[in-house]
Amino acid sequence: EAQVTQNPRYLITVTGKKLTVTCSQNMNHEYMSWYRQDPGLGLRQIYYSMNVEVTDKGDVPEGYKVSRKEKRNFPLILESPSPNQTSLYFCASRRLQGGSEQYFGPGTRLTVT
Amino acid sequence: DAKTTQPNSMESNEEEPVHLPCNHSTISGTDYIHWYRQLPSQGPEYVIHGLTSNVNNRMASLAIAEDRKSSTLILHRATLRDAAVYYCILSASNTGKLIFGQGTTLQVKP
């Protein structure tokens, strides 16, 4: 089954404690991205990657890091989480061709206290 | 980045057609028009997309204005399961970036 998986699905952590949210897709997609969703602000792109070792900033990259060492994985790293990063996070993937359908993961709800 | 404008909310009766409008007056010639929907507690789900011509699939139809400055998502027979937030999104063909707006919350009444 074609899917994007994220782990963990729920996470409560404290300010400053480094964390990683994993994302994996089984569709051999070149393009992967991370979004955060906040009430009243919709989905905003954090980072995206158009292929292995190629990453670029989205609209709200501050406080986040990503890496793309393998085509299937695109982890999101919060080196020093802060309460304003409390949010619902979605990973997504798609083929690189323009207009391709984007597949979203189930989401990770992060709370930073 | 080009933006989209949608009504905040719409209502429909079950079994009736629904027309969800979207304005994108600053669309560029190579931007694709995508529609996604998000059910409660789930990630966004692809509905349909197009570039210039009208499109049909098993979920919906997409009608694109001739000048491409607006489009309409058509659900032919709304069901209770279609109650969701519908996002009209432009996708830059070169970067693939999707810019989500606020979306339209569709309520379907039995």
XYZ file of C-alpha atoms in Angstrom, chain A residues 2-50:
49
model
C 1.302 3.423 -0.992
C 1.783 5.464 2.129
C 3.650 8.087 4.077
C 4.377 7.177 7.674
C 5.358 9.440 10.530
C 6.619 8.677 14.006
C 5.771 9.425 16.664
C 2.128 10.341 16.212
C 1.998 12.174 19.511
C 4.822 13.715 21.496
C 4.974 15.842 24.618
C 8.378 17.254 25.426
C 10.063 20.068 27.317
C 11.739 23.184 26.054
C 15.258 22.610 24.776
C 15.206 18.830 24.532
C 16.235 17.833 21.028
C 13.794 15.670 19.131
C 13.387 14.075 15.723
C 10.175 13.261 13.914
C 10.696 10.607 11.285
C 8.990 10.458 7.898
C 9.172 7.636 5.405
C 7.474 6.990 2.052
C 7.323 3.809 -0.008
C 6.466 5.310 -3.396
C 9.973 6.207 -4.584
C 8.990 9.868 -4.694
C 11.665 12.454 -5.324
C 9.869 15.317 -3.579
C 9.226 15.369 0.165
C 8.183 18.184 2.454
C 7.179 19.094 5.976
C 4.240 21.297 6.979
C 2.937 22.580 10.246
C -0.721 23.303 10.845
C -1.917 25.817 13.394
C -5.454 27.055 14.097
C -6.299 30.025 11.922
C -3.053 29.785 9.967
C -3.665 26.746 7.799
C -0.788 24.586 6.605
C 2.586 26.228 6.191
C 5.582 24.616 4.591
C 8.677 24.241 6.775
C 11.210 22.566 4.485
C 11.145 20.601 1.292
C 13.473 18.333 -0.635
C 13.492 17.711 -4.356
